[in-house]
């Protein structure tokens, strides 16, 4: 797929870089972002006003933190959902 759409905080890195992507993989990413927001009350990769490049940098560095007290199981699930796809270049 190649259509780029969505908010930068929810879009997978492949979409942000305007690369071809696997629809199922980017859907898992977006659901991971929503689940992260639901259990933490904030999004993992907030736009700090510097736009797309800032969000991509945070994604590449796995620059997010969990709210204290989350179970190891939900942390593991979210970490796996928010890992950069091996198909992304």
Short mmCIF file of N, CA, C and O in Angstrom, two decimals:
data_model
loop_
_atom_site.label_atom_id
_atom_site.label_comp_id
_atom_site.label_asym_id
_atom_site.label_seq_id
_atom_site.Cartn_x
_atom_site.Cartn_y
_atom_site.Cartn_z
N UNK A 1 0.85 -1.17 0.00
CA UNK A 1 0.00 0.00 0.00
C UNK A 1 0.90 1.23 0.00
O UNK A 1 2.04 1.19 0.43
N UNK A 2 0.32 2.35 -0.44
CA UNK A 2 1.13 3.56 -0.49
C UNK A 2 0.38 4.84 -0.12
O UNK A 2 0.98 5.89 -0.09
N UNK A 3 -0.90 4.76 0.21
CA UNK A 3 -1.68 5.94 0.57
C UNK A 3 -1.28 6.41 1.96
O UNK A 3 -1.33 5.64 2.92
N UNK A 4 -0.86 7.65 2.10
CA UNK A 4 -0.48 8.21 3.39
C UNK A 4 -1.64 9.03 3.94
O UNK A 4 -2.11 9.96 3.30
N UNK A 5 -2.11 8.64 5.12
CA UNK A 5 -3.20 9.39 5.74
C UNK A 5 -3.15 9.20 7.25
O UNK A 5 -2.52 8.27 7.74
N UNK A 6 -3.79 10.08 7.98
CA UNK A 6 -3.87 9.95 9.43
C UNK A 6 -3.05 11.01 10.17
O UNK A 6 -2.28 11.74 9.58
N UNK A 7 -3.27 11.06 11.47
CA UNK A 7 -2.55 11.99 12.33
C UNK A 7 -1.15 11.46 12.59
O UNK A 7 -0.97 10.25 12.77
N UNK A 8 -0.18 12.35 12.68
CA UNK A 8 1.20 11.88 12.82
C UNK A 8 1.42 11.12 14.12
O UNK A 8 2.25 10.23 14.17
N UNK A 9 0.68 11.42 15.17
CA UNK A 9 0.88 10.71 16.44
C UNK A 9 0.41 9.27 16.37
O UNK A 9 0.81 8.45 17.18
N UNK A 10 -0.47 8.92 15.42
CA UNK A 10 -1.03 7.58 15.31
C UNK A 10 -0.45 6.80 14.13
O UNK A 10 -0.59 5.58 14.08
N UNK A 11 0.16 7.47 13.19
CA UNK A 11 0.62 6.82 11.96
C UNK A 11 1.93 6.07 12.19
O UNK A 11 2.81 6.52 12.91
N UNK A 12 2.04 4.92 11.54
CA UNK A 12 3.25 4.11 11.61
C UNK A 12 4.40 4.82 10.90
O UNK A 12 4.19 5.65 10.01
N UNK A 13 5.64 4.49 11.28
CA UNK A 13 6.79 5.16 10.68
C UNK A 13 6.85 5.03 9.16
O UNK A 13 7.26 5.96 8.48
N UNK A 14 6.42 3.89 8.63
CA UNK A 14 6.43 3.71 7.18
C UNK A 14 5.56 4.76 6.49
O UNK A 14 5.91 5.28 5.43
N UNK A 15 4.42 5.06 7.09
CA UNK A 15 3.50 6.05 6.52
C UNK A 15 4.11 7.44 6.64
O UNK A 15 4.07 8.23 5.71
N UNK A 16 4.69 7.73 7.81
CA UNK A 16 5.29 9.04 8.01
C UNK A 16 6.42 9.31 7.03
O UNK A 16 6.65 10.44 6.62
N UNK A 17 7.15 8.24 6.67
CA UNK A 17 8.25 8.38 5.72
C UNK A 17 7.77 8.28 4.27
O UNK A 17 8.58 8.36 3.35
N UNK A 18 6.46 8.12 4.09
CA UNK A 18 5.85 8.00 2.76
C UNK A 18 6.42 6.82 1.97
O UNK A 18 6.68 6.91 0.78
N UNK A 19 6.62 5.70 2.68
CA UNK A 19 7.10 4.48 2.07
C UNK A 19 5.93 3.52 1.85
O UNK A 19 4.87 3.67 2.47
N UNK A 20 6.13 2.53 1.02
CA UNK A 20 5.14 1.47 0.88
C UNK A 20 5.06 0.73 2.21
O UNK A 20 6.04 0.66 2.94
N UNK A 21 3.89 0.18 2.52
CA UNK A 21 3.71 -0.47 3.81
C UNK A 21 2.74 -1.63 3.71
O UNK A 21 2.00 -1.74 2.74
N UNK A 22 2.77 -2.48 4.72
CA UNK A 22 1.83 -3.59 4.84
C UNK A 22 0.68 -3.12 5.72
O UNK A 22 0.90 -2.74 6.88
N UNK A 23 -0.52 -3.13 5.18
CA UNK A 23 -1.69 -2.60 5.88
C UNK A 23 -1.91 -3.19 7.27
O UNK A 23 -2.20 -2.46 8.22
N UNK A 24 -1.76 -4.50 7.40
CA UNK A 24 -1.99 -5.14 8.69
C UNK A 24 -0.99 -4.67 9.74
O UNK A 24 -1.34 -4.47 10.91
N UNK A 25 0.25 -4.49 9.33
CA UNK A 25 1.29 -4.06 10.27
C UNK A 25 1.05 -2.64 10.77
O UNK A 25 1.20 -2.36 11.96
N UNK A 26 0.67 -1.74 9.88
CA UNK A 26 0.44 -0.37 10.33
C UNK A 26 -0.84 -0.27 11.14
O UNK A 26 -0.96 0.59 12.01
N UNK A 27 -1.80 -1.17 10.89
CA UNK A 27 -3.01 -1.19 11.73
C UNK A 27 -2.67 -1.62 13.15
O UNK A 27 -3.19 -1.06 14.11
N UNK A 28 -1.79 -2.61 13.30
CA UNK A 28 -1.36 -3.04 14.64
C UNK A 28 -0.67 -1.87 15.34
O UNK A 28 -0.90 -1.62 16.53
N UNK A 29 0.17 -1.15 14.62
CA UNK A 29 0.85 0.03 15.19
C UNK A 29 -0.18 1.03 15.72
O UNK A 29 -0.10 1.48 16.86
N UNK A 30 -1.15 1.37 14.89
CA UNK A 30 -2.14 2.39 15.27
C UNK A 30 -2.98 1.93 16.46
O UNK A 30 -3.28 2.72 17.35
N UNK A 31 -3.36 0.66 16.50
CA UNK A 31 -4.09 0.13 17.65
C UNK A 31 -3.20 0.17 18.89
O UNK A 31 -3.67 0.49 19.99
N UNK A 32 -1.92 -0.11 18.72
CA UNK A 32 -0.98 0.00 19.84
C UNK A 32 -0.91 1.42 20.38
O UNK A 32 -0.85 1.62 21.60
N UNK A 33 -0.93 2.40 19.49
CA UNK A 33 -0.93 3.80 19.92
C UNK A 33 -2.19 4.10 20.73
O UNK A 33 -2.13 4.72 21.79
N UNK A 34 -3.34 3.65 20.23
CA UNK A 34 -4.61 3.89 20.94
C UNK A 34 -4.63 3.19 22.29
O UNK A 34 -5.04 3.78 23.30
N UNK A 35 -4.17 1.93 22.34
CA UNK A 35 -4.14 1.20 23.60
C UNK A 35 -3.18 1.88 24.58
O UNK A 35 -3.49 2.02 25.77
N UNK A 36 -2.02 2.30 24.10
CA UNK A 36 -1.07 3.04 24.94
C UNK A 36 -1.77 4.26 25.55
O UNK A 36 -1.65 4.51 26.75
N UNK A 37 -2.47 5.02 24.72
CA UNK A 37 -3.17 6.21 25.21
C UNK A 37 -4.24 5.88 26.24
O UNK A 37 -4.41 6.60 27.23
N UNK A 38 -4.95 4.77 26.03
CA UNK A 38 -6.00 4.38 26.97
C UNK A 38 -5.44 4.00 28.34
O UNK A 38 -6.01 4.38 29.36
N UNK A 39 -4.34 3.27 28.37
CA UNK A 39 -3.83 2.80 29.66
C UNK A 39 -2.88 3.79 30.33
O UNK A 39 -2.69 3.72 31.54
N UNK A 40 -2.31 4.72 29.57
CA UNK A 40 -1.38 5.69 30.14
C UNK A 40 -1.95 7.10 30.28
O UNK A 40 -1.38 7.93 30.96
N UNK A 41 -3.03 7.38 29.59
CA UNK A 41 -3.66 8.72 29.57
C UNK A 41 -2.84 9.76 28.82
O UNK A 41 -3.01 10.95 29.02
N UNK A 42 -1.91 9.32 27.99
CA UNK A 42 -1.15 10.19 27.10
C UNK A 42 -0.62 9.33 25.97
O UNK A 42 -0.55 8.10 26.08
N UNK A 43 -0.27 9.96 24.86
CA UNK A 43 0.24 9.22 23.70
C UNK A 43 1.75 9.04 23.81
O UNK A 43 2.44 9.86 24.41
N UNK A 44 2.28 7.97 23.21
CA UNK A 44 3.71 7.71 23.34
C UNK A 44 4.60 8.67 22.58
O UNK A 44 5.70 8.99 23.02
N UNK A 45 4.17 9.14 21.43
CA UNK A 45 5.02 9.96 20.58
C UNK A 45 4.32 11.29 20.30
O UNK A 45 3.80 11.53 19.22
N UNK A 46 4.29 12.15 21.29
CA UNK A 46 3.65 13.45 21.14
C UNK A 46 4.47 14.36 20.23
O UNK A 46 5.70 14.32 20.24
N UNK A 47 3.77 15.18 19.48
CA UNK A 47 4.42 16.19 18.65
C UNK A 47 4.78 17.36 19.56
O UNK A 47 3.91 17.97 20.16
N UNK A 48 6.06 17.64 19.69
CA UNK A 48 6.51 18.72 20.59
C UNK A 48 6.57 20.07 19.87
O UNK A 48 7.26 20.97 20.31
N UNK A 49 5.85 20.18 18.78
CA UNK A 49 5.83 21.43 18.03
C UNK A 49 6.82 21.48 16.89
O UNK A 49 6.81 22.40 16.09
N UNK A 50 7.69 20.47 16.80
CA UNK A 50 8.66 20.42 15.71
C UNK A 50 8.17 19.55 14.56
O UNK A 50 8.89 19.37 13.58
N UNK A 51 6.99 18.98 14.70
CA UNK A 51 6.36 18.27 13.60
C UNK A 51 6.88 16.87 13.34
O UNK A 51 7.36 16.18 14.22
N UNK A 52 6.79 16.50 12.09
CA UNK A 52 7.06 15.15 11.63
C UNK A 52 8.45 14.64 12.01
O UNK A 52 8.60 13.52 12.50
N UNK A 53 9.48 15.44 11.81
CA UNK A 53 10.83 14.97 12.10
C UNK A 53 11.01 14.64 13.57
O UNK A 53 11.69 13.67 13.93
N UNK A 54 10.37 15.38 14.45
CA UNK A 54 10.46 15.13 15.89
C UNK A 54 9.78 13.81 16.25
O UNK A 54 10.31 13.02 17.02
N UNK A 55 8.60 13.58 15.70
CA UNK A 55 7.87 12.34 15.97
C UNK A 55 8.65 11.14 15.44
O UNK A 55 8.80 10.13 16.13
N UNK A 56 9.18 11.23 14.24
CA UNK A 56 9.97 10.14 13.67
C UNK A 56 11.21 9.84 14.53
O UNK A 56 11.55 8.68 14.75
N UNK A 57 11.85 10.87 15.01
CA UNK A 57 13.04 10.67 15.86
C UNK A 57 12.66 9.93 17.14
O UNK A 57 13.34 9.00 17.56
N UNK A 58 11.55 10.32 17.75
CA UNK A 58 11.09 9.65 18.97
C UNK A 58 10.75 8.19 18.70
O UNK A 58 11.06 7.31 19.52
N UNK A 59 10.13 7.91 17.55
CA UNK A 59 9.81 6.54 17.19
C UNK A 59 11.08 5.72 17.02
O UNK A 59 11.20 4.61 17.54
N UNK A 60 12.04 6.26 16.29
CA UNK A 60 13.28 5.54 16.02
C UNK A 60 14.06 5.25 17.31
O UNK A 60 14.73 4.23 17.42
N UNK A 61 13.94 6.13 18.29
CA UNK A 61 14.65 5.96 19.56
C UNK A 61 13.82 5.22 20.61
O UNK A 61 14.29 5.03 21.74
N UNK A 62 12.59 4.81 20.24
CA UNK A 62 11.66 4.22 21.23
C UNK A 62 11.55 5.14 22.44
O UNK A 62 11.62 4.70 23.59
N UNK A 63 11.41 6.43 22.18
CA UNK A 63 11.42 7.45 23.22
C UNK A 63 10.01 7.64 23.79
O UNK A 63 9.31 8.58 23.46
N UNK A 64 9.61 6.69 24.64
CA UNK A 64 8.34 6.80 25.34
C UNK A 64 8.49 6.15 26.71
O UNK A 64 9.39 5.34 26.93
N UNK A 65 7.64 6.55 27.63
CA UNK A 65 7.66 5.98 28.97
C UNK A 65 6.26 5.55 29.36
O UNK A 65 5.27 6.15 28.92
N UNK A 66 6.20 4.51 30.17
CA UNK A 66 4.92 4.02 30.67
C UNK A 66 4.58 4.69 31.99
O UNK A 66 5.47 5.04 32.77
N UNK A 67 3.31 4.82 32.23
CA UNK A 67 2.82 5.30 33.51
C UNK A 67 3.22 4.28 34.58
O UNK A 67 3.16 3.07 34.33
N UNK A 68 3.66 4.73 35.74
CA UNK A 68 4.01 3.78 36.81
C UNK A 68 2.83 2.88 37.17
O UNK A 68 1.68 3.31 37.12
N UNK A 69 3.14 1.63 37.48
CA UNK A 69 2.11 0.71 37.94
C UNK A 69 1.49 -0.17 36.87
O UNK A 69 0.66 -1.01 37.19
N UNK A 70 1.87 0.02 35.61
CA UNK A 70 1.32 -0.86 34.56
C UNK A 70 1.91 -2.25 34.70
O UNK A 70 3.09 -2.41 35.03
N UNK A 71 1.11 -3.24 34.41
CA UNK A 71 1.57 -4.62 34.54
C UNK A 71 2.65 -4.93 33.51
O UNK A 71 2.69 -4.33 32.43
N UNK A 72 3.51 -5.88 33.82
CA UNK A 72 4.53 -6.29 32.86
C UNK A 72 3.92 -6.82 31.56
O UNK A 72 4.48 -6.63 30.48
N UNK A 73 2.76 -7.44 31.66
CA UNK A 73 2.10 -7.99 30.47
C UNK A 73 1.67 -6.89 29.50
O UNK A 73 1.87 -7.00 28.30
N UNK A 74 1.07 -5.82 30.02
CA UNK A 74 0.63 -4.74 29.12
C UNK A 74 1.84 -3.99 28.58
O UNK A 74 1.87 -3.58 27.42
N UNK A 75 2.88 -3.83 29.39
CA UNK A 75 4.11 -3.20 28.89
C UNK A 75 4.71 -4.01 27.74
O UNK A 75 5.13 -3.46 26.74
N UNK A 76 4.75 -5.33 27.92
CA UNK A 76 5.29 -6.21 26.88
C UNK A 76 4.45 -6.13 25.60
O UNK A 76 4.99 -6.00 24.50
N UNK A 77 3.13 -6.19 25.75
CA UNK A 77 2.25 -6.11 24.59
C UNK A 77 2.46 -4.80 23.84
O UNK A 77 2.64 -4.78 22.62
N UNK A 78 2.46 -3.69 24.56
CA UNK A 78 2.64 -2.39 23.92
C UNK A 78 4.01 -2.25 23.28
O UNK A 78 4.13 -1.71 22.17
N UNK A 79 5.03 -2.74 23.94
CA UNK A 79 6.38 -2.68 23.38
C UNK A 79 6.43 -3.44 22.05
O UNK A 79 7.03 -2.97 21.08
N UNK A 80 5.78 -4.60 22.00
CA UNK A 80 5.78 -5.37 20.75
C UNK A 80 4.93 -4.70 19.67
O UNK A 80 5.30 -4.70 18.50
N UNK A 81 3.81 -4.09 20.07
CA UNK A 81 2.96 -3.42 19.09
C UNK A 81 3.62 -2.17 18.53
O UNK A 81 3.38 -1.81 17.37
N UNK A 82 4.45 -1.53 19.32
CA UNK A 82 5.09 -0.28 18.90
C UNK A 82 6.53 -0.47 18.45
O UNK A 82 7.31 0.47 18.42
N UNK A 83 6.88 -1.70 18.10
CA UNK A 83 8.22 -1.91 17.54
C UNK A 83 8.17 -1.60 16.05
O UNK A 83 7.16 -1.84 15.39
N UNK A 84 9.24 -1.03 15.55
CA UNK A 84 9.29 -0.66 14.13
C UNK A 84 9.33 -1.92 13.30
O UNK A 84 10.10 -2.85 13.57
N UNK A 85 8.48 -1.97 12.31
CA UNK A 85 8.36 -3.14 11.44
C UNK A 85 9.68 -3.49 10.78
O UNK A 85 10.39 -2.59 10.30
N UNK A 86 10.01 -4.79 10.70
CA UNK A 86 11.22 -5.17 9.98
C UNK A 86 11.10 -4.89 8.48
O UNK A 86 12.08 -4.88 7.76
N UNK A 87 9.88 -4.61 8.02
CA UNK A 87 9.66 -4.31 6.61
C UNK A 87 9.90 -2.84 6.31
O UNK A 87 9.98 -2.44 5.18
N UNK A 88 9.99 -2.02 7.38
CA UNK A 88 10.25 -0.59 7.17
C UNK A 88 11.74 -0.40 6.90
O UNK A 88 12.58 -1.05 7.49
N UNK A 89 12.05 0.50 6.02
CA UNK A 89 13.48 0.74 5.73
C UNK A 89 13.99 1.91 6.54
O UNK A 89 13.31 2.60 7.18
#
